[in-house]
Every structure is written in C-alpha cells, then in structure tokens.
XYZ file of C-alpha atoms in Angstrom:
575
model
C 115.594 137.857 75.070
C 115.911 135.068 77.585
C 116.538 131.529 76.404
C 117.597 128.319 78.065
C 121.104 128.762 79.351
C 120.356 132.136 81.007
C 118.660 130.933 84.188
C 118.816 132.956 87.367
C 121.084 135.724 86.118
C 120.093 139.377 86.481
C 120.537 140.770 83.013
C 121.460 144.451 82.946
C 120.543 146.202 79.701
C 118.541 143.126 78.867
C 117.934 143.132 75.137
C 117.640 145.143 71.946
C 114.469 144.264 70.119
C 112.193 145.776 67.572
C 108.721 146.900 68.650
C 107.261 143.599 67.505
C 108.732 141.954 70.582
C 108.758 144.781 73.079
C 105.706 146.474 74.490
C 105.666 150.221 73.938
C 102.314 151.457 75.092
C 100.515 154.598 76.263
C 98.018 154.503 79.131
C 95.738 157.126 80.716
C 93.524 157.491 83.796
C 90.673 160.011 83.901
C 89.259 160.354 87.416
C 85.584 160.934 88.207
C 86.028 164.651 88.746
C 87.846 165.035 85.429
C 85.208 163.291 83.294
C 82.094 164.904 81.903
C 79.728 162.154 82.990
C 81.379 161.283 86.317
C 82.764 157.962 85.107
C 86.278 156.767 85.829
C 88.162 155.945 82.624
C 91.284 153.914 81.932
C 92.714 153.741 78.431
C 95.541 151.723 76.932
C 97.129 151.290 73.511
C 98.765 147.876 73.245
C 101.556 148.640 70.807
C 102.736 145.089 70.262
C 102.926 144.688 66.480
C 101.936 141.251 65.174
C 101.699 139.252 68.387
C 98.419 137.997 69.847
C 95.616 140.471 69.097
C 92.744 138.452 70.515
C 90.462 140.009 73.101
C 89.107 137.118 75.164
C 86.175 136.766 77.527
C 87.208 134.780 80.606
C 84.076 133.486 82.365
C 83.439 133.477 86.099
C 84.223 130.107 87.646
C 83.836 128.153 90.880
C 86.784 126.133 92.150
C 86.993 123.140 94.455
C 88.621 123.526 97.878
C 92.374 123.052 97.728
C 92.579 123.959 94.010
C 95.685 125.630 92.641
C 95.860 128.333 89.964
C 98.532 127.913 87.282
C 100.715 130.978 86.629
C 101.764 131.083 82.988
C 104.810 132.674 81.419
C 104.305 135.808 79.309
C 106.056 136.458 76.021
C 104.291 139.749 75.444
C 107.182 142.084 76.279
C 110.203 139.780 76.350
C 109.928 137.470 73.370
C 109.107 133.790 73.104
C 109.856 131.221 75.819
C 109.590 127.862 74.019
C 110.534 125.998 77.200
C 107.183 127.091 78.663
C 105.240 126.973 75.377
C 104.878 130.745 75.728
C 104.822 132.756 72.510
C 103.883 136.177 71.220
C 101.184 134.274 69.358
C 99.417 132.422 70.885
C 99.690 134.097 74.280
C 98.615 130.916 76.056
C 96.987 127.552 75.431
C 94.966 127.015 78.596
C 91.394 125.858 77.906
C 90.668 125.629 81.633
C 90.888 129.421 81.811
C 88.627 130.268 78.867
C 87.238 128.459 75.806
C 89.082 130.889 73.525
C 92.373 129.801 75.103
C 91.927 126.242 73.845
C 92.677 125.048 70.352
C 95.955 124.594 68.504
C 99.366 124.191 70.047
C 100.881 122.422 73.004
C 99.390 123.405 76.361
C 101.202 126.215 78.151
C 103.556 125.040 80.899
C 103.062 126.872 84.206
C 105.946 128.625 85.889
C 104.309 127.727 89.176
C 100.994 127.647 90.971
C 99.315 129.685 93.682
C 96.332 128.736 95.877
C 93.039 129.208 94.043
C 90.042 131.020 95.534
C 86.527 129.506 95.660
C 85.104 131.870 93.029
C 86.744 133.959 90.298
C 85.100 136.840 88.441
C 84.545 137.160 84.713
C 86.772 139.599 82.809
C 87.987 140.764 79.430
C 91.565 139.731 78.721
C 94.180 140.799 76.200
C 97.940 140.739 76.460
C 97.139 142.157 79.899
C 93.909 142.022 81.879
C 91.411 144.763 80.967
C 88.123 144.914 82.932
C 86.105 142.578 85.136
C 82.406 142.161 85.846
C 82.619 144.482 88.874
C 83.981 147.463 86.910
C 87.595 147.021 87.983
C 89.762 148.486 85.214
C 93.391 148.020 84.190
C 95.771 149.718 81.757
C 99.478 149.066 81.145
C 102.758 150.298 79.771
C 106.223 148.756 79.801
C 109.078 150.727 81.379
C 112.835 150.424 81.446
C 114.282 149.080 84.685
C 117.830 148.550 85.928
C 117.408 144.790 86.053
C 115.197 142.728 83.748
C 115.556 139.044 84.654
C 113.765 136.198 82.980
C 111.303 133.921 84.798
C 112.632 131.395 87.285
C 110.312 128.768 88.775
C 110.449 128.856 92.542
C 111.915 132.377 92.718
C 110.308 134.642 90.097
C 107.080 133.449 88.473
C 104.971 136.603 88.075
C 104.844 139.238 85.370
C 102.411 142.152 85.230
C 100.156 140.387 82.719
C 99.354 137.486 85.041
C 99.226 139.825 88.041
C 96.509 141.899 86.382
C 94.525 138.763 85.523
C 94.710 137.396 89.061
C 93.537 140.755 90.420
C 90.609 140.843 87.983
C 89.654 137.314 88.991
C 89.621 138.137 92.709
C 89.114 141.873 93.352
C 86.386 144.511 93.161
C 88.333 147.686 94.011
C 91.629 149.267 93.002
C 92.985 149.308 96.557
C 92.133 145.646 96.989
C 93.846 144.812 93.680
C 97.038 146.698 94.557
C 97.279 145.049 97.975
C 96.840 141.623 96.390
C 99.371 142.192 93.607
C 101.897 143.642 96.038
C 101.582 140.607 98.280
C 101.945 138.230 95.323
C 105.082 140.017 94.105
C 106.694 139.736 97.521
C 105.697 136.065 97.946
C 106.346 134.664 94.488
C 108.793 137.044 92.818
C 108.612 139.367 89.816
C 110.457 138.888 86.522
C 110.631 140.879 83.306
C 110.589 144.569 82.568
C 109.500 147.535 84.630
C 105.759 148.085 84.435
C 103.127 150.757 85.029
C 99.613 149.459 85.740
C 96.777 151.973 86.062
C 94.161 150.373 88.327
C 90.743 151.967 88.769
C 87.256 151.209 90.002
C 83.937 153.055 90.135
C 85.260 155.652 92.593
C 88.999 156.197 92.170
C 92.103 155.608 90.087
C 95.517 154.413 91.225
C 98.869 153.885 89.511
C 100.910 150.828 90.476
C 104.507 150.577 89.237
C 106.811 147.594 89.657
C 110.350 146.499 88.925
C 112.252 143.257 89.521
C 114.482 143.189 92.585
C 118.282 142.947 92.354
C 118.051 140.462 95.226
C 116.967 137.751 92.787
C 113.602 137.153 94.422
C 110.542 139.126 95.453
C 110.150 142.466 93.691
C 109.854 146.205 94.192
C 106.628 148.154 93.776
C 104.926 151.439 94.558
C 101.381 152.733 94.096
C 99.935 156.223 94.164
C 96.392 157.515 93.979
C 95.495 159.966 91.210
C 93.834 163.006 92.849
C 90.180 163.284 91.939
C 89.614 165.825 89.185
C 92.960 165.055 87.540
C 94.268 163.026 84.598
C 97.306 160.740 84.585
C 99.321 159.521 81.587
C 102.265 157.152 81.266
C 104.223 156.285 78.142
C 106.952 153.699 78.787
C 108.548 155.462 81.702
C 107.911 155.267 85.444
C 105.851 158.260 86.560
C 105.942 157.999 90.351
C 108.734 160.033 91.912
C 109.399 160.870 95.600
C 107.946 158.363 98.061
C 106.440 159.877 101.202
C 105.992 157.039 103.739
C 103.405 159.129 105.612
C 101.182 159.813 102.583
C 97.925 157.802 102.947
C 97.568 157.829 99.159
C 100.881 156.035 98.601
C 101.663 152.326 99.054
C 104.949 150.471 98.472
C 106.741 147.187 99.056
C 107.912 146.578 102.608
C 111.553 146.146 101.602
C 111.785 148.945 99.002
C 113.992 151.331 100.973
C 116.196 148.621 102.426
C 116.891 146.922 99.077
C 117.513 150.244 97.308
C 119.948 151.365 100.009
C 121.807 148.049 100.151
C 122.393 147.977 96.382
C 123.497 151.596 96.213
C 120.427 152.723 94.292
C 119.369 155.225 96.958
C 121.163 157.140 99.660
C 118.911 158.230 102.564
C 121.109 161.284 103.088
C 120.022 162.608 99.692
C 116.375 162.861 100.695
C 113.189 160.910 99.939
C 113.485 157.918 97.639
C 112.824 158.901 94.005
C 111.240 155.802 92.473
C 112.104 156.701 88.864
C 115.773 157.373 89.641
C 116.056 154.427 91.993
C 114.920 151.594 89.731
C 115.511 152.884 86.191
C 117.939 154.710 83.936
C 115.349 157.339 83.083
C 113.581 157.419 79.781
C 112.800 154.317 77.731
C 114.487 153.755 74.365
C 115.752 157.240 73.374
C 115.268 160.887 74.424
C 111.625 161.999 74.173
C 110.395 158.518 73.240
C 108.258 158.640 76.384
C 108.267 162.231 77.537
C 106.991 163.676 74.266
C 103.786 161.680 74.627
C 103.332 162.793 78.230
C 103.810 166.388 77.097
C 101.376 165.925 74.227
C 98.547 164.601 76.383
C 99.037 167.293 79.018
C 99.321 170.040 76.380
C 96.070 168.919 74.735
C 93.981 168.615 77.904
C 95.532 171.516 79.845
C 96.940 174.045 77.344
C 96.632 176.771 79.969
C 99.509 175.154 81.887
C 101.942 175.995 79.078
C 103.976 172.786 79.328
C 107.114 172.858 77.179
C 107.977 169.917 74.905
C 111.650 170.406 75.788
C 113.289 169.196 79.012
C 116.799 168.938 80.405
C 117.010 165.128 80.671
C 115.060 161.905 81.164
C 114.669 162.506 84.899
C 112.926 165.844 84.431
C 110.379 167.054 86.951
C 108.778 169.344 84.369
C 105.692 167.143 84.009
C 103.707 166.438 87.181
C 102.266 163.067 88.109
C 98.818 164.233 87.005
C 97.070 167.432 85.928
C 93.628 168.989 86.178
C 92.281 169.413 82.612
C 91.052 172.807 81.436
C 87.742 171.148 80.512
C 86.320 167.812 81.585
C 86.800 164.895 79.184
C 84.339 162.481 77.652
C 85.092 159.065 76.234
C 85.649 160.339 72.684
C 88.091 162.951 73.957
C 90.210 160.098 75.315
C 89.925 158.208 72.034
C 91.155 161.333 70.246
C 94.247 161.484 72.458
C 95.208 157.989 71.373
C 94.748 158.945 67.702
C 97.291 161.759 67.796
C 100.399 162.181 65.606
C 101.372 165.641 66.926
C 99.217 167.271 64.267
C 99.631 171.047 64.219
C 102.863 171.049 66.233
C 106.511 171.299 65.235
C 106.638 167.502 65.531
C 103.716 166.884 63.144
C 104.305 163.476 61.552
C 101.862 164.143 58.711
C 104.297 166.713 57.316
C 107.819 166.595 55.917
C 109.666 164.384 53.463
C 109.239 161.227 55.562
C 105.442 161.633 55.410
C 105.579 161.251 51.667
C 103.294 163.035 49.230
C 100.088 162.123 51.074
C 100.890 162.936 54.699
C 101.414 159.396 55.971
C 102.185 159.712 59.724
C 103.673 156.302 60.476
C 107.379 155.495 60.565
C 108.781 152.022 60.122
C 111.570 151.002 62.491
C 114.622 149.221 61.161
C 118.117 148.068 62.106
C 119.404 151.623 62.541
C 116.772 152.538 65.125
C 116.782 151.979 68.869
C 113.197 150.746 68.963
C 112.442 148.478 71.871
C 115.695 148.947 73.788
C 114.881 149.347 77.460
C 118.536 149.489 78.415
C 120.463 152.747 78.278
C 118.487 155.674 76.802
C 121.652 157.803 76.688
C 123.407 155.556 74.164
C 124.339 157.245 70.904
C 122.041 156.861 67.918
C 122.512 158.214 64.415
C 118.889 159.331 64.348
C 115.439 158.748 65.760
C 111.797 159.263 64.839
C 109.319 161.120 66.998
C 107.140 158.597 68.799
C 103.422 159.522 68.644
C 100.470 158.086 70.554
C 99.028 156.351 67.482
C 101.432 153.949 65.778
C 100.993 151.502 62.948
C 102.149 148.575 65.101
C 99.399 149.059 67.686
C 97.553 145.783 68.174
C 94.522 147.203 69.936
C 93.490 150.172 72.047
C 90.647 150.664 74.456
C 88.910 153.132 76.725
C 87.250 151.389 79.671
C 84.629 153.160 81.776
C 83.414 152.475 85.298
C 80.085 154.205 85.949
C 79.141 154.097 89.616
C 75.504 155.121 89.131
C 74.717 151.971 87.143
C 74.696 148.278 88.077
C 77.979 146.581 87.236
C 76.519 144.651 84.314
C 75.654 147.891 82.524
C 78.015 150.362 84.175
C 81.224 148.668 83.057
C 81.787 149.619 79.426
C 84.754 148.691 77.253
C 85.270 150.735 74.090
C 87.538 148.504 72.016
C 89.458 149.693 68.964
C 91.336 146.986 67.098
C 94.616 147.824 65.365
C 95.843 151.409 64.897
C 93.821 153.971 66.935
C 93.693 156.642 64.227
C 92.239 154.211 61.685
C 89.849 152.145 63.786
C 86.389 152.267 65.323
C 85.927 151.935 69.096
C 83.076 149.446 69.610
C 81.267 149.243 73.003
C 81.098 146.039 75.060
C 79.335 145.896 78.440
C 80.761 144.119 81.488
C 77.607 142.040 81.866
C 77.728 140.178 78.578
C 78.340 136.426 78.562
C 80.790 136.232 75.677
C 82.530 138.330 73.064
C 81.829 137.936 69.341
C 83.907 135.176 67.757
C 85.418 137.654 65.297
C 87.045 139.471 68.244
C 88.283 136.335 70.009
C 89.724 134.588 66.943
C 92.768 136.216 65.330
C 95.805 134.714 63.656
C 98.171 137.479 62.576
C 99.991 135.018 60.296
C 96.884 134.287 58.219
C 94.673 136.921 56.627
C 90.968 136.356 57.271
C 87.844 138.313 56.455
C 86.200 136.586 59.420
C 88.497 138.386 61.863
C 87.577 141.804 63.233
C 91.239 142.699 63.746
C 92.117 141.941 60.135
C 89.332 144.224 58.886
C 90.880 147.243 60.584
C 94.488 146.202 59.970
C 93.905 145.702 56.256
C 92.262 149.058 55.654
C 94.817 150.907 57.769
C 97.656 149.397 55.742
C 95.957 149.944 52.406
C 95.200 153.565 53.247
C 98.944 154.224 53.456
C 99.068 154.219 49.646
C 97.172 157.500 49.458
C 96.731 158.432 53.087
C 95.424 161.996 52.974
C 92.638 160.887 50.633
C 91.689 157.563 52.194
C 92.115 158.580 55.824
C 89.523 161.322 55.318
C 86.983 158.682 54.290
C 87.979 156.459 57.200
C 87.396 159.348 59.606
C 83.997 160.063 58.079
C 82.768 156.506 58.637
C 84.334 156.083 62.093
C 82.688 159.353 63.224
C 79.314 158.158 61.997
C 79.674 154.792 63.733
C 81.021 156.019 67.079
C 78.484 158.817 67.352
C 75.794 156.298 66.475
C 76.925 153.988 69.275
C 76.712 156.833 71.780
C 73.229 157.809 70.610
C 71.956 154.221 70.653
C 73.472 153.381 74.045
C 70.958 155.453 75.964
C 68.064 153.412 74.590
C 69.919 150.091 74.779
C 70.965 150.606 78.380
C 67.461 151.555 79.462
C 66.297 148.275 77.950
C 69.104 146.367 79.727
C 68.247 147.978 83.069
C 64.585 147.079 82.689
C 65.497 143.466 81.962
C 67.975 143.402 84.830
C 65.251 144.375 87.266
C 63.267 141.227 86.468
C 65.692 138.683 84.956
C 69.471 139.083 85.112
C 70.045 136.241 82.633
C 67.859 137.922 80.000
C 69.665 141.226 80.555
C 73.041 139.572 80.027
C 71.772 137.795 76.922
C 70.514 141.121 75.586
C 73.901 142.806 76.168
C 75.658 139.878 74.481
C 73.428 140.110 71.437
C 73.861 143.897 71.331
C 77.648 143.432 71.229
C 77.377 140.800 68.499
C 75.145 142.997 66.371
C 77.266 146.138 66.812
C 80.401 144.226 65.869
C 78.867 142.515 62.849
C 77.350 145.748 61.530
C 80.633 147.627 62.016
C 82.657 144.964 60.208
C 80.218 144.922 57.309
C 80.526 148.697 56.951
C 84.324 148.578 57.320
C 84.863 145.876 54.714
C 82.474 147.775 52.469
C 84.611 150.887 52.801
C 87.765 148.867 52.064
C 86.229 147.423 48.896
C 85.112 150.900 47.855
C 88.535 152.480 48.391
C 90.349 149.702 46.519
C 88.392 150.667 43.418
C 88.280 154.412 44.002
C 92.067 154.853 44.228
C 93.177 151.925 42.073
C 96.540 152.515 40.363
C 96.954 155.875 42.104
C 94.078 157.382 40.145
C 90.667 158.681 41.152
C 88.062 156.256 39.829
C 84.382 157.152 39.974
C 81.538 155.626 38.070
C 81.489 157.274 34.672
C 84.799 159.058 35.425
C 87.440 156.370 35.672
C 91.177 157.051 35.577
C 91.261 160.666 36.761
C 94.903 161.597 37.453
C 95.672 162.901 40.939
C 99.454 163.079 40.792
C 101.403 164.536 43.716
C 101.281 167.797 45.679
C 103.594 170.368 44.121
C 105.455 171.163 47.347
C 106.372 167.495 47.727
C 107.476 167.234 44.100
C 110.051 169.912 44.789
C 111.790 167.555 47.241
C 112.223 164.818 44.610
C 114.137 164.421 41.360
C 111.098 165.666 39.446
C 112.368 169.281 39.018
C 115.542 168.003 37.370
C 113.818 165.376 35.278
C 113.980 165.108 31.480
C 112.203 168.275 30.381
C 114.578 168.945 27.449
C 116.992 167.011 25.222
C 119.967 168.778 26.725
C 122.464 166.638 28.581
C 122.893 167.483 32.269
C-alpha cells in the first residue's frame, strides 16, 4: 500500500494484500424490463472484511456562495493513509458532512477541494455512496488496472468512493452523474485501483468504469448503458469491451484513445479499443476469481443460454456485457444471487473435505493465497479457492430499488443486509426517511457490542460455523419469515406514507423514519434471540432440548471416512 515516501510514482503491480484491505465485491444491475415490478435495481456486496461497516445517512444541506467541498482520501481499497487521517476504520472524521461522521479521532485531512454547489441532496453512504433522495442508485466493485497510483494533492485527488458521493449530492439521473464524474476525473485526477460503478435511476441503468492514467494526472473512463430488459453483473473485473465512438449508449473520456495509443496500450490498426485489454491485465487476483461469479449469475438467471463455467483466459468474450433473464427478477431473487456458494454445481463449497463435517461454505485466506492481489493474475500459485458471491468477510450487502411510479420519498428503497449475505436479513429503508437507526450508523469492528446491528449478524454468522448445516437451516427459517413479512407489510406501510405525503411531507418522512427504526429494532431482537437459542441448543457439539439435554450428534459418516477415525484405536493391536 502507499505510504509517505512513494509520492507521485505510478506503481505497477501495486500491492499484495489480504481481503481485509482490498475490496473484492460483486455488483448487479437489473433494468426495468428485467424486473417483475418494473423497478430498476442495483445490488452490491461490500466484501471488505473488518473495515468500516457503518451505513450513514448524509442529510441534504444548503451551502453559502463561494463554498468549497473537501475531497477526502479513501482507505477502503488501498489500506490506511495516516498522513491524511484516512483509515479502514473510521472511513472519515468529517462532522460537517454528517453527524455520524463526527466523534472520535483526528479530523480527516482533505486531499483537495472542489467548488461546492448551493444545495446537496440527502443520501445513504457506506464505503461508497449508495442511494440518494431522488432514487439515484450506485453499486461498486474494484478491478485490477495496469497502474494503481496513490493520491497526490494537486494532481490526483479523486477515488471512486468520493466520486459516487459527489454525484449523489448533486445529481438526479444516471447520465447526469456519469457526465459529472467524468468531468471531475479529467479536471482533478483519479488515483487508486480500477473501478466499476453501476449507476442507475428510475428509468435506466448504466455502467461506468475507470482507471488511473499513466500520464500521472487526469484519468481514463468509459460508460455503457445496460439494454432495457437485461441484467448486468461485475465481479472485480472490467466488463466493458470494444468502444464504438458512434454508439449513443456509450460515453468515454476525451483523451482515452490518445493516451492508450501513446503508451502502447492500444494500436488503432488492430481495431476498436478494447477497454478491458487496454487498461488491465485481465482477471483480478487469480483465474476464475471474477469470471466464475459472472458465470454463476448468468447461469442462474438465464440457464437457457447454456453458459460454460470454463473459458480460455481472463480476456474471454464468452460472457456478454449483459443478458436477458429467462424470467423476470424480483428483489428477493437478487438477494438470493448474493447468497450463493455454487450450491448444486461442481464448485459447491458446501461439499468436500474443506467444508468440514457440517458443510461450511466459507474459506479463510492465508499467506499462501493470492487474495487481494490486483497485479498479475497469471502469476503462479500453489492453489486457490473458488470465490463465491457470498463470503464470510462481506461487510454489508444491499439491493437498492428505484420505482418510477412512486414519489421519490417512497419509491427509493434500500434493502440492507449487514455482514455475510447468506446469513443476514435484508431490512428495508426508504429514501424519504430523515435518519437511519443508531444501531446501523454506529459500528466499531474492534469492539463487540450488542447495541450494534452489524455485530448481531456477524456474531451469529461466525457462531453458526461450528455446526453450519444445523444452525444455518434455522437462520434461513427466520430470515425467510422476516423478509417475507417486510414485503407483506410494505404495501400497507407505503399506502400510509403516500397518504401522509399528500398532506404533510414532514409527517410522511417522520413516519418512514419510525418505520425503519421499528423494523430494525424488531429484527435485532429476533436475531439476538435466535443467537441465544442456538448457543444453548448446540452447546458442546450436542443437541440440547428442554428435557432432552446432551443428545449426541457426532459427524456424518461420509466425512468420518476422510479422517483418521477409520484407523483409530478399535483394537489393542499395534499398527
């Protein structure tokens, strides 16, 4: 990672980090014509391990003429920058931006400032911006790029996280957001990793991808519209390929072709510029780290297409930019995609010796793995794990909906799942609320707390690993009950909100805020109750029920055959 002493140098093959310090996310766009209810959906799993897991409400604000907006450094994908008081936790100390960004620690030091606008919109913020009050939606995933420089005041001050926040503060549509971010990149410079940012509004979804420039200033970017009726997925690899300058549904930086040609990244005689080949080395981390997830999503939503999980290399054209699903998706279909571990396939992580006796699907990365390396995916490794959509080091996941037939206050809906997608509950939060519950905004991953929503889900997910096949079944039962209940109750709640909105917007917003508080509190009470129940029920590896304590469960016989059990001491004979 960058430290003092590595100023304006372009660092090729930038760093080798574990997933705790390198973003490794999956993100999806579902267009209006591909969704059952006609909403546009953007989803994102923020696979960041134990960095900042707070989801923060940033209020709308008015600013005096001539004001400047600080641009803060981001540690989310590159590690800590102590010189700017930028850390994985806390992501920033900037009380002027939001009350939740006040508190402990030295104030964050800006990399620079840009002119402020008279009024900024309210939005939900995480390690990247999520959704604003006008139903503008963002997702994100980190990609490998040929150059990954650190920040440099005066030359490169923007990373995708701050870009997404600025767009949410100032924009109402995806096209407007892309134009703004592109202009900012070219004016103020881009540092860091390659990035994919899904950007969507009530009508359409776009994909914006960016990479730092080898020129040492500015940056390179492209954007492409997702055809209506189709679904897009990205998983730590650029997904835009050939750039057609005459395509009205494609945008790109003014100097893209010139910079790529001058640095030998693209030869015009070879045909249209291939964005993936031009700015990256192909796949992120190791073979199939990214592509397997793209295959999995496409194979689940469009099995009729017969996509193969096997490709020739990291630059394959086997998977299109987007696909039309065999059946339209609803919000819980998208949640299910993020909960996947390749169940039922040859890559099923709930099976095999590494899954243990109880089908535990998570794998823990260590010093022998290539986790987090965005350098050369063709380097030799002694081994590698399959990388699923749901991972134990996920900090939070969400599915955000923009519903054009409803007012923004009600139409924008964030389904937030804290911690690992397969072991969490997605709780709904409307765009029109005036603040998130404190339990969502206050998280310290270094200190366990029963007052924190994130810790409730993280604790149970970790504890369930002791006897996963048993405990996960009970987790699924409760999460199904809660999520289906939210969907059933929303119809009534939203009718009430719409009625209030027609006569008093402030009362409608207060109602939505209280609804979010109540849903969160009730969910946490149920979740901690389940945790307490499971601690007793499976204490000491036994099955404990009232009146029937200490029932032995043992291990599955097929797993025992893979251990030393068959050759254990069954006789007095020496072996």
